[in-house]
CSV table of C-alpha atoms in Angstrom, one decimal:
chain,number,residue,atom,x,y,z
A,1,UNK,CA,71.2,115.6,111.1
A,2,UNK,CA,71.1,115.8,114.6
A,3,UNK,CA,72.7,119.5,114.5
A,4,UNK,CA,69.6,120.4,112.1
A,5,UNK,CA,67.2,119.2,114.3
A,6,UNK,CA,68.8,121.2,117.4
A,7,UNK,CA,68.9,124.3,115.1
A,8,UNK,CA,65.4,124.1,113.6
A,9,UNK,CA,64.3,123.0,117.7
A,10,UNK,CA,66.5,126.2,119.2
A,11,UNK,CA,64.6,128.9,115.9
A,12,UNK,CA,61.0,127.5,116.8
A,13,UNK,CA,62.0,128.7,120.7
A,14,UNK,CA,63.5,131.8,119.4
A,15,UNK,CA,60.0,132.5,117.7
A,16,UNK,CA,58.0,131.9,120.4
A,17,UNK,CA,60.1,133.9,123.0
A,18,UNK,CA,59.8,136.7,120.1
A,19,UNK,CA,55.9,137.0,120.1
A,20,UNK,CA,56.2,138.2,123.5
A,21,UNK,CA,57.8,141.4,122.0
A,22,UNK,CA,57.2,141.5,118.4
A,23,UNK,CA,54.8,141.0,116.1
A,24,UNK,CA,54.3,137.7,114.3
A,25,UNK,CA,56.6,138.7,111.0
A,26,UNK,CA,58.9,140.0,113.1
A,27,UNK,CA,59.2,136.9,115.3
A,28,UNK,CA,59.6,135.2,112.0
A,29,UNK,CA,62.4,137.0,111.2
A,30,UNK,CA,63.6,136.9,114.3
A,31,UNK,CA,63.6,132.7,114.5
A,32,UNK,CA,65.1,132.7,110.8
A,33,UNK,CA,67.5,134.3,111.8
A,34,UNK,CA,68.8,131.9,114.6
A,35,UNK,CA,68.1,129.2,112.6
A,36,UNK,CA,71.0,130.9,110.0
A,37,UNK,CA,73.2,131.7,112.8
A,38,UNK,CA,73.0,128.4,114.3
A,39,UNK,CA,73.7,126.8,111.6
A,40,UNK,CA,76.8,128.9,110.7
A,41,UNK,CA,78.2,128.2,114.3
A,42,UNK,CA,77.7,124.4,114.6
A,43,UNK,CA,78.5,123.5,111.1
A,44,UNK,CA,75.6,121.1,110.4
A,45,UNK,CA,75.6,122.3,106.9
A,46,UNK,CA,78.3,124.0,104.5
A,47,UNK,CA,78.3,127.4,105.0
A,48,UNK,CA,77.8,128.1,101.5
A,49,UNK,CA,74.6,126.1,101.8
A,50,UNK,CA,73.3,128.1,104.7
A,51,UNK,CA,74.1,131.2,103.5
A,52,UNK,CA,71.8,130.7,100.2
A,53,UNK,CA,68.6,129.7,102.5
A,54,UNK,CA,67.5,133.3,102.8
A,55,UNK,CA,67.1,132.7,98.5
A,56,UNK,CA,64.4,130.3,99.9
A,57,UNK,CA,62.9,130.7,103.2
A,58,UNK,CA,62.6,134.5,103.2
A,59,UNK,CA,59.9,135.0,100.4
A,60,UNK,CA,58.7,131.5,101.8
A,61,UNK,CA,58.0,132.8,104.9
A,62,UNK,CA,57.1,136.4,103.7
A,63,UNK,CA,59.8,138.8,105.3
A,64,UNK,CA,61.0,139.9,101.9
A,65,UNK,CA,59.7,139.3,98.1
A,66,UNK,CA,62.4,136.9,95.7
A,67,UNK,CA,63.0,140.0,93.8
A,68,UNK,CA,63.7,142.0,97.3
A,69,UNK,CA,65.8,139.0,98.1
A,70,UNK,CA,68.4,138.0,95.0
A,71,UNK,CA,69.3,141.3,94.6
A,72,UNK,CA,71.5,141.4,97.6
A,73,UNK,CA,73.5,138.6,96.4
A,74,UNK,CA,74.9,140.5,93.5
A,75,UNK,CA,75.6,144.3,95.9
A,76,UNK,CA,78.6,146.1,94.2
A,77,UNK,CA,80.6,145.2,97.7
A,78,UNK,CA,80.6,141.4,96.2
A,79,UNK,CA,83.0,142.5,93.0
A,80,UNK,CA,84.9,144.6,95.3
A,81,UNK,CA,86.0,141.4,97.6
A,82,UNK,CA,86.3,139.1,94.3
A,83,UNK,CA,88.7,141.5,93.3
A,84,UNK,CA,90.3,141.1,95.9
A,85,UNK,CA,90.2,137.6,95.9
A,86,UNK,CA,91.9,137.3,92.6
A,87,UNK,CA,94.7,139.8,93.7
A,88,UNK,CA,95.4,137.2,96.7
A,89,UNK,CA,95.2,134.1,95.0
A,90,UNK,CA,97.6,135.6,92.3
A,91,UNK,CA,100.0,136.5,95.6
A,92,UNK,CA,99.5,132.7,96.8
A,93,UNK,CA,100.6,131.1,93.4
A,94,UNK,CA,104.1,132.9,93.3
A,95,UNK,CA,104.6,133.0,97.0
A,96,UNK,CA,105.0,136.3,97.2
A,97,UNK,CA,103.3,136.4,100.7
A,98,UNK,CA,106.0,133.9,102.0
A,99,UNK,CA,108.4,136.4,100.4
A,100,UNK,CA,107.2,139.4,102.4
A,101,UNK,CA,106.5,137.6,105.5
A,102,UNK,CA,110.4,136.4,105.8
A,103,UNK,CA,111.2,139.5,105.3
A,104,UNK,CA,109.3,141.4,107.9
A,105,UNK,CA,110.7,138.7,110.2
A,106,UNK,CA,114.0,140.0,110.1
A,107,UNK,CA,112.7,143.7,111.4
A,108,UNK,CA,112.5,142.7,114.9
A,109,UNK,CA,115.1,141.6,117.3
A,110,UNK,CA,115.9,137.9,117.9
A,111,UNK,CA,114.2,137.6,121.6
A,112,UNK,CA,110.7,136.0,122.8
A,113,UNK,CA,109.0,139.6,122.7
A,114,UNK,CA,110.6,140.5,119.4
A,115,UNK,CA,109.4,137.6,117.6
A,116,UNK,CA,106.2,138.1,119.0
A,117,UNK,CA,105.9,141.6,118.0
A,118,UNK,CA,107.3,139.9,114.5
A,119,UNK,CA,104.5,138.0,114.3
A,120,UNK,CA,101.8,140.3,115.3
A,121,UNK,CA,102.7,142.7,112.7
A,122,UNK,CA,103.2,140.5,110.0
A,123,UNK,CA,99.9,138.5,110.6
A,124,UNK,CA,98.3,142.0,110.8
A,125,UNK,CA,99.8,143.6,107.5
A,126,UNK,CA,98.9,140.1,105.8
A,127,UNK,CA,95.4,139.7,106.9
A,128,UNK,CA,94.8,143.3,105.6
A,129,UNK,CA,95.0,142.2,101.9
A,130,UNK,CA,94.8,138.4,102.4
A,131,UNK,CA,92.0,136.3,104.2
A,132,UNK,CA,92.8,136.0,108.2
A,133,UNK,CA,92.5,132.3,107.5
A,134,UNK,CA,95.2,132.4,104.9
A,135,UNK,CA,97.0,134.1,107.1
A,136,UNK,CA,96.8,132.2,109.9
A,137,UNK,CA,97.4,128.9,108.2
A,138,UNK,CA,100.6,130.4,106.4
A,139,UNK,CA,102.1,132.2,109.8
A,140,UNK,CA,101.0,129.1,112.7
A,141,UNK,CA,103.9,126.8,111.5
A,142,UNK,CA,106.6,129.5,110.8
A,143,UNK,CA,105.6,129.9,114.7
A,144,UNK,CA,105.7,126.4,115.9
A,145,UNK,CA,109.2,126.2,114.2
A,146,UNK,CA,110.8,128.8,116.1
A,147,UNK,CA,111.3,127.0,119.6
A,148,UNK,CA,110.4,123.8,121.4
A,149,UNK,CA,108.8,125.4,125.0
A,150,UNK,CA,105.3,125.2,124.6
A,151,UNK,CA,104.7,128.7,126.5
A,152,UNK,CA,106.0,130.4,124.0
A,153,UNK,CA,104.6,128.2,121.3
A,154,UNK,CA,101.3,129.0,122.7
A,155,UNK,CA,101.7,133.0,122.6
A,156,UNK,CA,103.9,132.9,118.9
A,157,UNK,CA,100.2,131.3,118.0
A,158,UNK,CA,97.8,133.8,119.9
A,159,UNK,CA,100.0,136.7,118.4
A,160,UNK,CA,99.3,135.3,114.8
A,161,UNK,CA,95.8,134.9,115.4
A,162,UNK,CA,95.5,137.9,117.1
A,163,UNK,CA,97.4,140.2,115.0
A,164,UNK,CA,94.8,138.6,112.4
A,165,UNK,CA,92.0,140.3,113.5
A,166,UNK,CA,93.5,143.7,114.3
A,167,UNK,CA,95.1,143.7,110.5
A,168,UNK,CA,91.1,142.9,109.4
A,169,UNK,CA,90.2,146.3,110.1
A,170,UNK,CA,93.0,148.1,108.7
A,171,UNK,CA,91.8,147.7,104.6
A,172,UNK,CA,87.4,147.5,103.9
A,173,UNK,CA,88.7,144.2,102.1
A,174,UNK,CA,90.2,143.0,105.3
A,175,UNK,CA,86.9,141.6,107.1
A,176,UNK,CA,83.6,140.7,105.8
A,177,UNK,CA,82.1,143.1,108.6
A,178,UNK,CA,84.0,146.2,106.6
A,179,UNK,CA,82.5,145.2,103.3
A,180,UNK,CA,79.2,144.7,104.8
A,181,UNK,CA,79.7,148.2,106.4
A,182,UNK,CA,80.2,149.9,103.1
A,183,UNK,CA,77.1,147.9,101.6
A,184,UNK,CA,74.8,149.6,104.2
A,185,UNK,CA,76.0,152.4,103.8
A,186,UNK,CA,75.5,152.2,100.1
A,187,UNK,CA,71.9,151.5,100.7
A,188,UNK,CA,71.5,154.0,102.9
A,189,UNK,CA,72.8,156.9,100.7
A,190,UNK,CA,75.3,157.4,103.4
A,191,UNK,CA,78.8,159.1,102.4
A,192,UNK,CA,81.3,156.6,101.5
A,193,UNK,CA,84.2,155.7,102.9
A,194,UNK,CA,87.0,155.4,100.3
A,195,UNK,CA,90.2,152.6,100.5
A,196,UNK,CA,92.9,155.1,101.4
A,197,UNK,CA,90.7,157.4,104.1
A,198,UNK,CA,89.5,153.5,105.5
A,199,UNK,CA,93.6,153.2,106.5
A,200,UNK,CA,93.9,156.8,107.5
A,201,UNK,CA,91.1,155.9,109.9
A,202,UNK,CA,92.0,152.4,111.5
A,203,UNK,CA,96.0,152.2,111.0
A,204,UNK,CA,96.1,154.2,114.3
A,205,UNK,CA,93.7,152.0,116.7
A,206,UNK,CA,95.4,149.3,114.7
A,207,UNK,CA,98.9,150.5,115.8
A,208,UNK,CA,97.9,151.1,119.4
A,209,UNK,CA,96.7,147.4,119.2
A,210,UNK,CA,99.5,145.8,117.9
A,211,UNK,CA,102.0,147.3,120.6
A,212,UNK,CA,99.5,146.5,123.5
A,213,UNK,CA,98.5,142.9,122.1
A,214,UNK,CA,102.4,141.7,122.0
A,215,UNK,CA,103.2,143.2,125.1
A,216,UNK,CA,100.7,141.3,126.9
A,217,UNK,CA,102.0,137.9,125.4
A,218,UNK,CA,105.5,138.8,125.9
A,219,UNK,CA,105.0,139.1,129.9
A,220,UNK,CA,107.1,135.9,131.5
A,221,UNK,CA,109.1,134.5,128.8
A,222,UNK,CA,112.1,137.4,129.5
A,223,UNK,CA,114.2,133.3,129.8
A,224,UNK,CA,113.0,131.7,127.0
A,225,UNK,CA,115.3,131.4,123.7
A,226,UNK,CA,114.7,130.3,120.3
A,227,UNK,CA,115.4,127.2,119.1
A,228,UNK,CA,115.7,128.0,115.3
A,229,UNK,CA,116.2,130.9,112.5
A,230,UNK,CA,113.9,131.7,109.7
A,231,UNK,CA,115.5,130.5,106.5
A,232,UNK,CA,115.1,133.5,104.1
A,233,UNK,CA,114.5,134.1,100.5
A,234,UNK,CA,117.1,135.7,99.0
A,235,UNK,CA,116.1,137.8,96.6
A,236,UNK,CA,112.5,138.0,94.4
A,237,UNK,CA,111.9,135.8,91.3
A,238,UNK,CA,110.9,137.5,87.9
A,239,UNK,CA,107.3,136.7,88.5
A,240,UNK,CA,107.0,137.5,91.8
A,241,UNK,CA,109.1,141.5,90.9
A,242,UNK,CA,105.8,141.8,88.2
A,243,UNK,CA,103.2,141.1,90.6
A,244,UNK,CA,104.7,143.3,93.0
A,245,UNK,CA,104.7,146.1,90.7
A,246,UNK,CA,101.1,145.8,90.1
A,247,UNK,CA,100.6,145.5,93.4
A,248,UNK,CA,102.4,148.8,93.8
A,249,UNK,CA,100.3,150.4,90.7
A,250,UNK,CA,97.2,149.3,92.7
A,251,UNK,CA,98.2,151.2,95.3
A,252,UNK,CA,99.0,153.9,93.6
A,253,UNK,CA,95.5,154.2,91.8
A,254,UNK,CA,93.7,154.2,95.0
A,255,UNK,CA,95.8,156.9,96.3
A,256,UNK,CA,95.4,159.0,93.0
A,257,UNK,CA,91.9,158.5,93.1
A,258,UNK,CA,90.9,159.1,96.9
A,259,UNK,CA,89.4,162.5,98.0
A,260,UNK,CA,90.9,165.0,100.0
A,261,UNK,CA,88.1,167.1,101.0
A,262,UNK,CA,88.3,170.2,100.4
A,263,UNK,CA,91.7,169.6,98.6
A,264,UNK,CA,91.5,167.2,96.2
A,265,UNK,CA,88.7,165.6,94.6
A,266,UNK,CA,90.7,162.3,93.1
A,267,UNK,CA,90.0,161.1,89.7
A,268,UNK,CA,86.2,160.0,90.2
A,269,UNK,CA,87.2,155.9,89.4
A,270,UNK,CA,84.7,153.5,91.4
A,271,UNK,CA,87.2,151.7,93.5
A,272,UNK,CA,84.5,148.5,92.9
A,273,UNK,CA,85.6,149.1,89.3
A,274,UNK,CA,89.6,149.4,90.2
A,275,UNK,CA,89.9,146.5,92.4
A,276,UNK,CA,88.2,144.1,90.3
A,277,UNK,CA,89.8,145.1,87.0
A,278,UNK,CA,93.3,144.8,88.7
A,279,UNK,CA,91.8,141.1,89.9
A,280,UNK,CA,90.7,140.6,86.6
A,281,UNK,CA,94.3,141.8,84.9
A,282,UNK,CA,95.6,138.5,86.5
A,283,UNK,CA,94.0,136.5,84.2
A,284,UNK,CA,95.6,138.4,81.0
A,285,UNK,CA,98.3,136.0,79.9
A,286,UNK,CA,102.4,137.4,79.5
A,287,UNK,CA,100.6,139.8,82.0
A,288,UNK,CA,99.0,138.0,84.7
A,289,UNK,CA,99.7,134.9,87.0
A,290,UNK,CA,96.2,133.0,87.0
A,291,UNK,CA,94.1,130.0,84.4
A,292,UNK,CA,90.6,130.2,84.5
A,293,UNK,CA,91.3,127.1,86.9
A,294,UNK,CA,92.4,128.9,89.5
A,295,UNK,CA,89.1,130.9,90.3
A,296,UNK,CA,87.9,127.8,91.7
A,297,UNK,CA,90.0,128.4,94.4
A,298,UNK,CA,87.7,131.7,94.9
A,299,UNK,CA,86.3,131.0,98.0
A,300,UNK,CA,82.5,131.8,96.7
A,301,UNK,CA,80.8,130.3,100.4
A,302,UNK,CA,82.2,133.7,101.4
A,303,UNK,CA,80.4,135.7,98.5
A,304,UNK,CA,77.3,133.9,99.5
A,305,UNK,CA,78.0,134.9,103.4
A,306,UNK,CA,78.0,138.6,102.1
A,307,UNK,CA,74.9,138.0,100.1
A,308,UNK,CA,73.3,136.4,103.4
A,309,UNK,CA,74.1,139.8,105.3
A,310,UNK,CA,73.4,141.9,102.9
A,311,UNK,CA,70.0,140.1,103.1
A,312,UNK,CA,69.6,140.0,106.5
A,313,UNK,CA,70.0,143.9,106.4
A,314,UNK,CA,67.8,144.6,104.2
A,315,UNK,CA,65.3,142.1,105.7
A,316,UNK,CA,65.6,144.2,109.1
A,317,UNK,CA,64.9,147.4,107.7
A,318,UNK,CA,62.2,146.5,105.7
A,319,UNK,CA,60.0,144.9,107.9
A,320,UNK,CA,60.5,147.5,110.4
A,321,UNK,CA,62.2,145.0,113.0
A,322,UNK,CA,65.6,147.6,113.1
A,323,UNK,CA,63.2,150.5,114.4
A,324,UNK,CA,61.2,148.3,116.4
A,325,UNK,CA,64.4,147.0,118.5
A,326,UNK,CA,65.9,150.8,118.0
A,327,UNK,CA,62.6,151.6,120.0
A,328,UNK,CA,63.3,149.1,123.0
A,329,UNK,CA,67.0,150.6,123.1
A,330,UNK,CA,66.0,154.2,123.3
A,331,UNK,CA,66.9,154.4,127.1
A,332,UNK,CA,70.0,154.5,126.0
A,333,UNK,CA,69.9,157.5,124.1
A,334,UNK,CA,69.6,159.5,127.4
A,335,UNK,CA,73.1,158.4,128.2
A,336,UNK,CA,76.2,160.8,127.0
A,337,UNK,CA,77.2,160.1,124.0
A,338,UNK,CA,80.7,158.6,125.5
A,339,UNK,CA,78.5,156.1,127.4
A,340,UNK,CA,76.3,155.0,124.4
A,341,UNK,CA,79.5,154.2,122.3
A,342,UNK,CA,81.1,152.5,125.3
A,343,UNK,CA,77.7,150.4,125.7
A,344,UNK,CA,77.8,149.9,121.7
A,345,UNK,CA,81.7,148.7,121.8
A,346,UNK,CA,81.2,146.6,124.8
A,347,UNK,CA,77.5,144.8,123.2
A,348,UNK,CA,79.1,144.2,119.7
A,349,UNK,CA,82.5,142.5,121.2
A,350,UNK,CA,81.0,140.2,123.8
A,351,UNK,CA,78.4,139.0,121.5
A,352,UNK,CA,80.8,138.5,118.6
A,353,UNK,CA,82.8,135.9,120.6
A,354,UNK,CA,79.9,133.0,120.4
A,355,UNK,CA,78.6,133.6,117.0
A,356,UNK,CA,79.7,134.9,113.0
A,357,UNK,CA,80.7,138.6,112.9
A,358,UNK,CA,79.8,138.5,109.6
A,359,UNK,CA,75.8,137.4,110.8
A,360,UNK,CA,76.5,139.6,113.9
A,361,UNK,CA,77.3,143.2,112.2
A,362,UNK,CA,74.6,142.1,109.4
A,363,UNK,CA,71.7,142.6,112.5
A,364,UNK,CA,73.5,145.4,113.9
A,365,UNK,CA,74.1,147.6,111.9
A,366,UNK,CA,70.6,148.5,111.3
A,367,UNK,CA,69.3,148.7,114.5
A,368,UNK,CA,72.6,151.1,115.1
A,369,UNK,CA,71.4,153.2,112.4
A,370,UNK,CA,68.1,153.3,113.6
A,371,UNK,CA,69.1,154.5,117.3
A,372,UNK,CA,71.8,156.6,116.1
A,373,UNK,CA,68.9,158.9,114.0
A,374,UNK,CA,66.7,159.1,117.2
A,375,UNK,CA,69.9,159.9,119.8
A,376,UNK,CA,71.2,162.3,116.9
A,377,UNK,CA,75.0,161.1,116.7
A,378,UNK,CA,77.2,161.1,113.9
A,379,UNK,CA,76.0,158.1,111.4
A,380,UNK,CA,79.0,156.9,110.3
A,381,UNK,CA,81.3,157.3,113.8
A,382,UNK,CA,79.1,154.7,115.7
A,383,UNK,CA,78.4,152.4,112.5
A,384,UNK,CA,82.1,152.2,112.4
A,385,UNK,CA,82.5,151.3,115.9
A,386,UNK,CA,80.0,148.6,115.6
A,387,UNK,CA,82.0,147.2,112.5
A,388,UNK,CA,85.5,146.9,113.9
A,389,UNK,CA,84.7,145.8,117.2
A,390,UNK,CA,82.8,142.8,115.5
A,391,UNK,CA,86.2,141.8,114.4
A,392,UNK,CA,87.9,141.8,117.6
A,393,UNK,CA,87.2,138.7,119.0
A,394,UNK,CA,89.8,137.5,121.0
A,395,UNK,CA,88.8,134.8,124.2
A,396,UNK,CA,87.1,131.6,122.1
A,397,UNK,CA,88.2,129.6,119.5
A,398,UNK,CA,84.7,129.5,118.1
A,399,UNK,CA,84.8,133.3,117.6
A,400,UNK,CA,87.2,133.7,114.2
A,401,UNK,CA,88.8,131.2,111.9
A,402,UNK,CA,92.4,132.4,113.2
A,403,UNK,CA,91.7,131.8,116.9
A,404,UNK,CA,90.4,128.5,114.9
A,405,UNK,CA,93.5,127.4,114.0
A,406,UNK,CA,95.9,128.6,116.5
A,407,UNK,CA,93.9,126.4,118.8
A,408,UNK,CA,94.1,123.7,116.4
A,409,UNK,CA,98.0,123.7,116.6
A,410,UNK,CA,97.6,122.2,119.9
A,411,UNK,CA,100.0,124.4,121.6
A,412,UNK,CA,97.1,126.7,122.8
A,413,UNK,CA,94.6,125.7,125.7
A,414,UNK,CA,91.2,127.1,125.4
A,415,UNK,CA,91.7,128.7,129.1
A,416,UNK,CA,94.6,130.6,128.2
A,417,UNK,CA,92.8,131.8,124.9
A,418,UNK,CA,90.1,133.3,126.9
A,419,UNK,CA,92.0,134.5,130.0
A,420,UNK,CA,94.5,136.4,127.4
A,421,UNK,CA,91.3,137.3,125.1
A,422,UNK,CA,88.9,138.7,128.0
A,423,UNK,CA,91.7,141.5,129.0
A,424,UNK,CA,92.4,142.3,125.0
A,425,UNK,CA,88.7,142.3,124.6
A,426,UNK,CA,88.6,144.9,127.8
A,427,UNK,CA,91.6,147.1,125.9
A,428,UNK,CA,89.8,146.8,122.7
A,429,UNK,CA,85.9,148.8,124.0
A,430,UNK,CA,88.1,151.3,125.7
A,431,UNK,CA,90.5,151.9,122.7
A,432,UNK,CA,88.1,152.2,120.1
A,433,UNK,CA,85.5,154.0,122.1
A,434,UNK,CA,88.6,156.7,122.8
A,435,UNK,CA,89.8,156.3,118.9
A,436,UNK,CA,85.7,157.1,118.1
A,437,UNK,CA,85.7,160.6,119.9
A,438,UNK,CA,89.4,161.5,120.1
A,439,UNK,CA,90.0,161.0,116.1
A,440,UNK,CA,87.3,159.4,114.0
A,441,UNK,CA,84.5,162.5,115.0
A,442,UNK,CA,87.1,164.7,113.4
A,443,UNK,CA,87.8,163.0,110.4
A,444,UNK,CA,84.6,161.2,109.3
C-alpha cells in the first residue's frame, strides 16, 4: 500500500508541475501517465494489473473514449508476439534452446574472452526469438558454472545480460519496443517494416555491438582459467529434429514472402497471419508439441503491457499532447540532422535506464513523429533510432529484466553494472546514430 500511495502522491505532483505548461487534459494525461510508470517500476501492483488501468482511468478521466481505449488491446502487433510466444514455449518444452545454446558454446575458444564472446552471442541469438528474461534465466547458471573467481563470474553474467538486449533488436519479436514500433507505424499508415528487412537492418549494429560489448568485459582476466566444461548434448531427440524443421519452414516463409523492392514483391502473406498460425500449428497433435495447458504459461501481463502502449500512443496523439511537446522541442530542429539524431539516441538511452522501455518508446514515439514532420527527416530512420536505443539499457539493474537477474546472481555489484553500462551506453548513441546515417537512410 505504501508504494500506491507514493505513486498516486508523485502523479498528483506531476499534474500540478504540468499545468504550468500544458493544458488541464494534458496535465491529466501527463500525471496518468507517471502514475502507470511508477507503478511499473516499483512493483506495488502486478504488472498485468497496471497495465489494464488505462481500460479504466482513461475514459474516467476523459483523455480517450472506452471505445478509443479497448481497441488498442486487441492491435494486430498482439497476435504477432502470441505467435511468437507459442513458437518459444514449444522450444522450452523439448529443450531445444538448451540444445542450441551447448552448441554455440563450443564455437569459441576455451579462454576468459572466448567464453565471454560465447556468451554474448548466444544470449543475443536466443533473446531474438525468445524473451530476454528466458534467456537470461537459462544462460546466468551455465555462467556461474564455468569458474569459481568472482571477476569473471561477474562479466560471464554482464555478457549474458548484455548480449540480451543487443539480440532484442535483431527480430520486431525480440523487444516489446520493436512491436510497439510496428503498431505506430500501423496507425500511422507508415510503410512497414517486414521480418527479414528488420534483420537486414539491425544484424549489423547488432554485430558491431557484440564484438565491442565482450571486448570491454574481457579487459583484465588475460590470467584467469576455467574451472569446468559444458557437458554437451549429443545429438537431437526426434521431437526436438520436428520442431526444428518447422522452425526452419518458418523461416523459410518469411524469407519467401519478404519484399525486395524493386525486385521481388514476396508472396503478399500478412506475417501477423504466418507467425501466429505457425504458433498455433503447435497445438495440432502428432504435429505439434503443446496442450491447451500450456498457454497458461503465455505470459499475457506482457500482452496487456503492449495494450497499455499501444494506448498510451494513441492517447498522446489524440489529445494533441505529442504536437504540443513536438512544439517545445522545435529548437531542435535547427540543429543538423546528425545532431538531432545524436540528441534523440543520447535522450531515449539515458531515460530508459530508470524506467520501462516498453512505457518509455510508448511516449516517444509520438512526440518523434511529430518533430520529425516539422524538421522534415526521414519518418521511419529516427522512429527506429528511438526504438532500439530504448532497448539498450545497460548501467542499472532496474533498467531490463536481464540486468535484473544477472544482478540477482550475486556475482555482479551494482557499481560495476553501471561503470561497465555508462561506457556501452556512450558506444551505443554513437553506434547507432552512425548505423542511422551510414546505412539505415539508404535502406529504409
Amino acid at each position: 500500500m505504501k508504494n500506491i500511495f507514493i505513486s498516486i502522491i508523485a502523479s498528483a505532483l506531476f499534474f500540478f508541475v504540468a499545468t504550468n505548461f500544458f493544458n488541464t487534459q494534458h496535465s491529466i494525461l501527463i500525471a496518468l501517465i507517471a502514475l502507470l510508470v511508477i507503478l511499473w517500476t516499483n512493483e506495488a501492483l502486478p504488472i498485468g494489473v497496471v497495465s489494464l488501468l488505462p481500460i479504466v482511468l482513461f475514459p474516467a478521466f476523459g483523455v480517450l473514449d472506452i471505445k478509443d481505449t479497448t481497441v488498442n488491446y486487441s492491435n494486430t502487433t498482439i497476435f504477432l508476439f502470441m505467435g511468437g510466444f507459442m513458437i518459444a514455449i514449444a522450444t522450452q518444452k523439448t529443450n531445444l534452446h538448451k540444445y542450441i545454446s551447448n552448441k554455440l558454446l563450443t564455437i569459441f575458444p576455451s579462454t576468459p574472452r572466448g567464453m565471454i564472446f560465447s556468451l554474448a552471442f548466444t544470449s543475443a541469438l536466443l533473446s531474438s526469438v525468445l524473451s530476454n528474461s528466458t534467456t537470461a534465466l537459462l544462460l546466468i547458471p551455465i555462467a556461474i558454472f564455468l569458474t569459481e573467481n568472482m571477476k569473471f563470474k561477474a562479466r560471464l553474467a554482464l555478457s549474458i545480460a548484455y548480449g540480451c538486449s543487443i539480440g532484442g533488436i535483431i527480430t520486431p519479436i525480440g523487444t516489446p519496443p520493436n512491436l510497439i514500433l510496428l503498431g505506430f507505424m500501423q496507425q500511422h499508415s507508415l510503410e512497414p517494416i517486414a521480418f527479414i528487412q528488420w534483420i537486414f537492418l539491425t544484424g549489423p549494429l547488432a554485430l558491431v555491438m557484440l564484438i565491442i560489448i565482450p571486448f570491454l568485459l574481457s579487459i583484465g582476466l588475460s590470467d584467469v582459467k576455467l574451472d569446468n566444461k559444458v557437458k554437451l548434448t549429443e545429438k537431437l531427440l526426434p521431437n526436438q529434429k520436428r520442431l526444428l524443421f518447422i522452425l526452419l519452414g518458418l523461416i523459410i516463409t518469411l524469407l519467401v514472402n519478404s519484399k525486395i523492392e524493386p525486385y521481388y514483391s514476396g508472396l503478399g502473406l500478412n506475417e501477423t497471419a504466418i507467425l501466429l498460425s505457425f504458433g498455433l500449428l503447435m497445438f495440432v497433435p502428432k504435429v505439434g508439441f503443446l496442450d491447451w495447458e500450456d498457454s497458461r504459461n503465455i505470459p499475457y501481463e506482457i500482452i496487456f503491457l503492449f495494450g497499455a502502449g499501444f494506448t498510451i500512443a494513441a492517447a498522446f496523439s489524440k489529445t494533441g499532447l505529442a504536437a504540443v511537446v513536438a512544439n517545445y522541442m522545435l529548437a531542435l530542429t535547427d540543429f543538423p540532422t546528425i545532431a538531432l539524431i545524436l540528441m534523440i539516441a543520447a535522450l531515449i538511452t539515458f531515460t530508459t535506464e530508470v524506467t520501462s522501455n516498453t512505457a518509455l518508446i510508448s511516449i516517444a514515439l509520438p512526440i518523434i513523429y511529430s518533430l520529425g514532420q516539422v524538421a522534415k527527416i526521414d519518418m521511419t530512420l529516427i522512429l527506429m533510432v528511438a526504438t532500439i536505443c530504448a532497448s539498450y539499457a545497460f548501467m542499472l539493474p532496474i533498467a531490463t529484466p536481464p540486468n535484473a537477474i544477472a544482478m540477482s546472481s550475486g556475482a555482479v555489484k551494482v557499481r560495476e553494472m553501471a561503470k561497465f553500462g555508462f561506457i556501452i551506453n556512450i558506444f551505443a548513441i554513437l553506434i547507432v546514430t552512425i548505423t542511422a546515417l551510414v546505412y539505415w537512410q539508404y535502406f529504409i
